[in-house]
mmCIF file of C-alpha atoms in Angstrom:
data_model
loop_
_atom_site.group_PDB
_atom_site.id
_atom_site.type_symbol
_atom_site.label_atom_id
_atom_site.label_comp_id
_atom_site.label_asym_id
_atom_site.label_seq_id
_atom_site.Cartn_x
_atom_site.Cartn_y
_atom_site.Cartn_z
ATOM 1 C CA MET A 1 0.000 0.000 0.000
ATOM 2 C CA LYS A 2 1.147 3.515 -0.761
ATOM 3 C CA PRO A 3 -0.021 6.003 1.889
ATOM 4 C CA HIS A 4 -0.002 8.919 -0.577
ATOM 5 C CA ASP A 5 -2.072 7.113 -3.199
ATOM 6 C CA PRO A 6 -4.990 9.375 -4.231
ATOM 7 C CA VAL A 7 -7.429 6.524 -3.599
ATOM 8 C CA HIS A 8 -6.972 7.220 0.133
ATOM 9 C CA LEU A 9 -7.392 10.988 -0.128
ATOM 10 C CA GLY A 10 -10.916 11.353 -1.524
ATOM 11 C CA ARG A 11 -13.721 12.899 0.485
ATOM 12 C CA GLY A 12 -16.492 10.668 1.688
ATOM 13 C CA HIS A 13 -16.723 7.106 0.496
ATOM 14 C CA PRO A 14 -15.184 5.845 -2.727
ATOM 15 C CA PRO A 15 -17.610 5.324 -5.599
ATOM 16 C CA PRO A 16 -19.371 1.953 -5.233
ATOM 17 C CA ASN A 17 -18.111 0.756 -8.608
ATOM 18 C CA ARG A 18 -14.487 1.128 -7.431
ATOM 19 C CA LEU A 19 -14.472 -0.366 -3.960
ATOM 20 C CA SER A 20 -16.825 -2.474 -1.894
ATOM 21 C CA THR A 21 -18.063 -1.141 1.439
ATOM 22 C CA ARG A 22 -17.746 -4.528 3.172
ATOM 23 C CA PRO A 23 -14.815 -4.805 5.635
ATOM 24 C CA GLY A 24 -11.639 -6.007 3.980
ATOM 25 C CA GLU A 25 -12.958 -5.839 0.437
ATOM 26 C CA ALA A 26 -11.874 -2.226 -0.056
ATOM 27 C CA ALA A 27 -8.285 -3.100 0.853
ATOM 28 C CA SER A 28 -8.398 -6.185 -1.378
ATOM 29 C CA ALA A 29 -9.680 -4.042 -4.252
ATOM 30 C CA ILE A 30 -6.860 -1.523 -3.770
ATOM 31 C CA CYS A 31 -4.296 -4.344 -3.835
ATOM 32 C CA ALA A 32 -5.872 -5.878 -6.934
ATOM 33 C CA ALA A 33 -6.088 -2.509 -8.709
ATOM 34 C CA ARG A 34 -2.400 -1.931 -8.100
ATOM 35 C CA CYS A 35 -1.464 -5.446 -9.317
ATOM 36 C CA ARG A 36 -0.203 -6.428 -5.896
ATOM 37 C CA ALA A 37 -0.817 -9.598 -3.989
ATOM 38 C CA VAL A 38 -3.569 -9.433 -1.409
ATOM 39 C CA PRO A 39 -1.938 -10.083 1.982
ATOM 40 C CA ARG A 40 -2.729 -13.549 3.242
ATOM 41 C CA GLY A 41 -1.500 -15.571 6.162
ATOM 42 C CA PRO A 42 -1.896 -19.236 7.051
ATOM 43 C CA GLY A 43 -5.607 -19.936 6.865
ATOM 44 C CA ASN A 44 -6.306 -16.278 6.209
ATOM 45 C CA ALA A 45 -7.891 -16.193 2.768
ATOM 46 C CA GLU A 46 -9.658 -12.950 3.612
ATOM 47 C CA PRO A 47 -9.029 -10.178 6.143
ATOM 48 C CA GLY A 48 -10.261 -11.252 9.554
ATOM 49 C CA GLY A 49 -10.135 -14.909 8.573
ATOM 50 C CA ARG A 50 -9.118 -17.630 10.986
ATOM 51 C CA GLY A 51 -5.433 -17.040 10.288
ATOM 52 C CA GLY A 52 -5.548 -13.674 12.027
ATOM 53 C CA PRO A 53 -5.041 -10.088 10.913
ATOM 54 C CA GLY A 54 -1.203 -10.141 10.927
ATOM 55 C CA PRO A 55 -0.626 -9.811 7.174
ATOM 56 C CA TRP A 56 -3.121 -6.937 6.956
ATOM 57 C CA VAL A 57 -1.675 -5.140 9.943
ATOM 58 C CA ARG A 58 1.767 -5.423 8.402
ATOM 59 C CA ALA A 59 0.552 -4.346 4.948
ATOM 60 C CA PHE A 60 -0.967 -1.178 6.380
ATOM 61 C CA GLY A 61 1.755 -0.567 8.999
ATOM 62 C CA GLU A 62 4.878 -0.607 6.831
ATOM 63 C CA PRO A 63 3.931 2.235 4.429
ATOM 64 C CA PRO A 64 3.309 4.938 7.059
ATOM 65 C CA ALA A 65 6.526 4.014 8.873
ATOM 66 C CA ALA A 66 8.470 4.160 5.601
ATOM 67 C CA ALA A 67 6.820 7.486 4.679
ATOM 68 C CA PHE A 68 7.594 9.004 8.096
ATOM 69 C CA ALA A 69 11.218 7.858 7.821
ATOM 70 C CA THR A 70 11.497 9.336 4.319
ATOM 71 C CA GLY A 71 10.085 12.634 5.586
ATOM 72 C CA VAL A 72 12.560 12.731 8.459
ATOM 73 C CA ARG A 73 15.476 12.031 6.101
ATOM 74 C CA THR A 74 14.261 14.751 3.718
ATOM 75 C CA VAL A 75 14.049 17.349 6.496
ATOM 76 C CA ALA A 76 17.537 16.365 7.698
ATOM 77 C CA GLU A 77 18.926 16.742 4.173
ATOM 78 C CA LEU A 78 17.215 20.097 3.580
ATOM 79 C CA THR A 79 18.267 21.585 6.907
ATOM 80 C CA GLY A 80 21.694 19.991 7.152
ATOM 81 C CA VAL A 81 20.832 18.923 10.716
ATOM 82 C CA PRO A 82 21.258 15.202 11.378
ATOM 83 C CA VAL A 83 18.388 13.455 13.125
ATOM 84 C CA ARG A 84 19.601 11.418 16.072
ATOM 85 C CA THR A 85 16.210 10.648 17.637
ATOM 86 C CA ILE A 86 12.608 10.773 16.462
ATOM 87 C CA HIS A 87 10.022 11.885 19.014
ATOM 88 C CA LEU A 88 6.647 10.363 18.138
ATOM 89 C CA VAL A 89 3.804 11.885 20.139
ATOM 90 C CA GLY A 90 0.040 11.657 19.979
ATOM 91 C CA GLY A 91 -2.058 8.618 19.181
ATOM 92 C CA GLY A 92 0.593 7.008 16.990
ATOM 93 C CA ALA A 93 2.822 6.656 20.059
ATOM 94 C CA ARG A 94 0.413 3.962 21.301
ATOM 95 C CA ASN A 95 1.094 1.786 18.269
ATOM 96 C CA LEU A 96 4.012 -0.449 19.249
ATOM 97 C CA LEU A 97 4.384 -1.873 15.742
ATOM 98 C CA LEU A 98 4.446 1.597 14.159
ATOM 99 C CA CYS A 99 7.129 2.735 16.625
ATOM 100 C CA ARG A 100 9.279 -0.328 15.955
ATOM 101 C CA LEU A 101 8.874 -0.087 12.193
ATOM 102 C CA LEU A 102 9.678 3.634 12.252
ATOM 103 C CA ALA A 103 12.885 2.948 14.192
ATOM 104 C CA ASP A 104 13.847 0.228 11.703
ATOM 105 C CA HIS A 105 13.016 2.296 8.600
ATOM 106 C CA SER A 106 14.722 5.453 9.878
ATOM 107 C CA GLY A 107 17.724 3.807 11.503
ATOM 108 C CA VAL A 108 17.459 6.055 14.576
ATOM 109 C CA PRO A 109 15.849 5.528 17.987
ATOM 110 C CA VAL A 110 12.194 6.496 18.415
ATOM 111 C CA LEU A 111 10.936 7.968 21.682
ATOM 112 C CA ALA A 112 7.189 7.348 21.850
ATOM 113 C CA GLY A 113 4.924 9.480 23.984
ATOM 114 C CA PRO A 114 3.291 11.250 25.524
ATOM 115 C CA VAL A 115 0.022 10.407 23.828
ATOM 116 C CA GLU A 116 -1.649 13.651 24.955
ATOM 117 C CA ALA A 117 1.270 15.914 23.998
ATOM 118 C CA THR A 118 -0.871 18.751 22.652
ATOM 119 C CA SER A 119 -2.984 18.983 25.781
ATOM 120 C CA LEU A 120 0.052 18.730 28.046
ATOM 121 C CA GLY A 121 1.852 21.460 26.130
ATOM 122 C CA ASN A 122 -1.171 23.716 26.374
ATOM 123 C CA ILE A 123 -1.476 23.120 30.131
ATOM 124 C CA LEU A 124 2.226 23.816 30.688
ATOM 125 C CA VAL A 125 2.155 27.075 28.722
ATOM 126 C CA GLN A 126 -0.987 28.193 30.583
ATOM 127 C CA ALA A 127 0.589 27.292 33.942
ATOM 128 C CA ARG A 128 3.780 29.171 33.085
ATOM 129 C CA THR A 129 1.784 32.185 31.914
ATOM 130 C CA HIS A 130 -0.037 32.300 35.267
ATOM 131 C CA GLY A 131 3.186 31.904 37.257
ATOM 132 C CA LEU A 132 2.462 28.350 38.444
ATOM 133 C CA LEU A 133 5.528 26.938 36.640
ATOM 134 C CA HIS A 134 8.852 28.520 35.835
ATOM 135 C CA GLY A 135 11.548 27.750 33.330
ATOM 136 C CA ASP A 136 12.243 27.675 29.637
ATOM 137 C CA VAL A 137 10.965 25.196 27.060
ATOM 138 C CA ASP A 138 13.660 22.666 27.958
ATOM 139 C CA ALA A 139 12.621 22.780 31.622
ATOM 140 C CA LEU A 140 8.974 22.253 30.698
ATOM 141 C CA ARG A 141 9.902 19.336 28.446
ATOM 142 C CA ALA A 142 11.869 17.804 31.305
ATOM 143 C CA GLU A 143 8.760 18.057 33.506
ATOM 144 C CA VAL A 144 6.722 16.195 30.909
ATOM 145 C CA ALA A 145 9.408 13.533 30.403
ATOM 146 C CA THR A 146 9.529 12.947 34.155
ATOM 147 C CA ALA A 147 5.758 12.688 34.506
ATOM 148 C CA PHE A 148 5.249 10.721 31.272
ATOM 149 C CA PRO A 149 8.456 8.830 30.432
ATOM 150 C CA PRO A 150 8.700 8.048 26.720
ATOM 151 C CA GLN A 151 9.052 4.480 25.512
ATOM 152 C CA ARG A 152 12.321 3.958 23.619
ATOM 153 C CA HIS A 153 12.466 1.871 20.426
ATOM 154 C CA VAL A 154 15.918 1.168 18.995
ATOM 155 C CA PRO A 155 16.350 0.101 15.348
ATOM 156 C CA GLY A 156 16.871 -3.602 14.801
ATOM 157 C CA THR A 157 16.891 -4.574 18.465
ATOM 158 C CA GLU A 158 13.264 -5.565 18.834
ATOM 159 C CA PRO A 159 11.947 -8.405 16.717
ATOM 160 C CA VAL A 160 9.004 -7.532 14.526
ATOM 161 C CA ARG A 161 7.325 -10.645 13.184
ATOM 162 C CA LYS A 162 7.260 -10.777 9.429
ATOM 163 C CA ALA A 163 3.900 -11.318 7.793
ATOM 164 C CA SER A 164 3.522 -14.700 6.091
#
């Protein structure tokens, strides 16, 4: 799957003649339209089959991780600043597979969390504005890291099962 494929970017639902609305059939149709094999595992002829969702999870997990890693490399090249660590915050930080794949694709450690980074940042800025907290941005970040320690994912050190 290609995350930037226009088939994923349309508003509303795809036209019925292009993709089915039944679970799994839309993904199968995308694979078939792009002349790619539909992911299947042992006993998993269709998504959600008895063989489990592993091949589908992998098929939809690899592309975003690869795209994120490409984006990070591009920013590093454009700015001339090497990336030594990726900080993944928000909902994606909950996805262990995404974090591991991102570390593997980028070749640098990923620090995952906090999940509610936007809210925490807002609270910290408000508290500092009202004199309840003191310090610069680094001090505020240290407060967050102490209260919500990030989970570290190092490239190639954590096994990620390959889809069948």
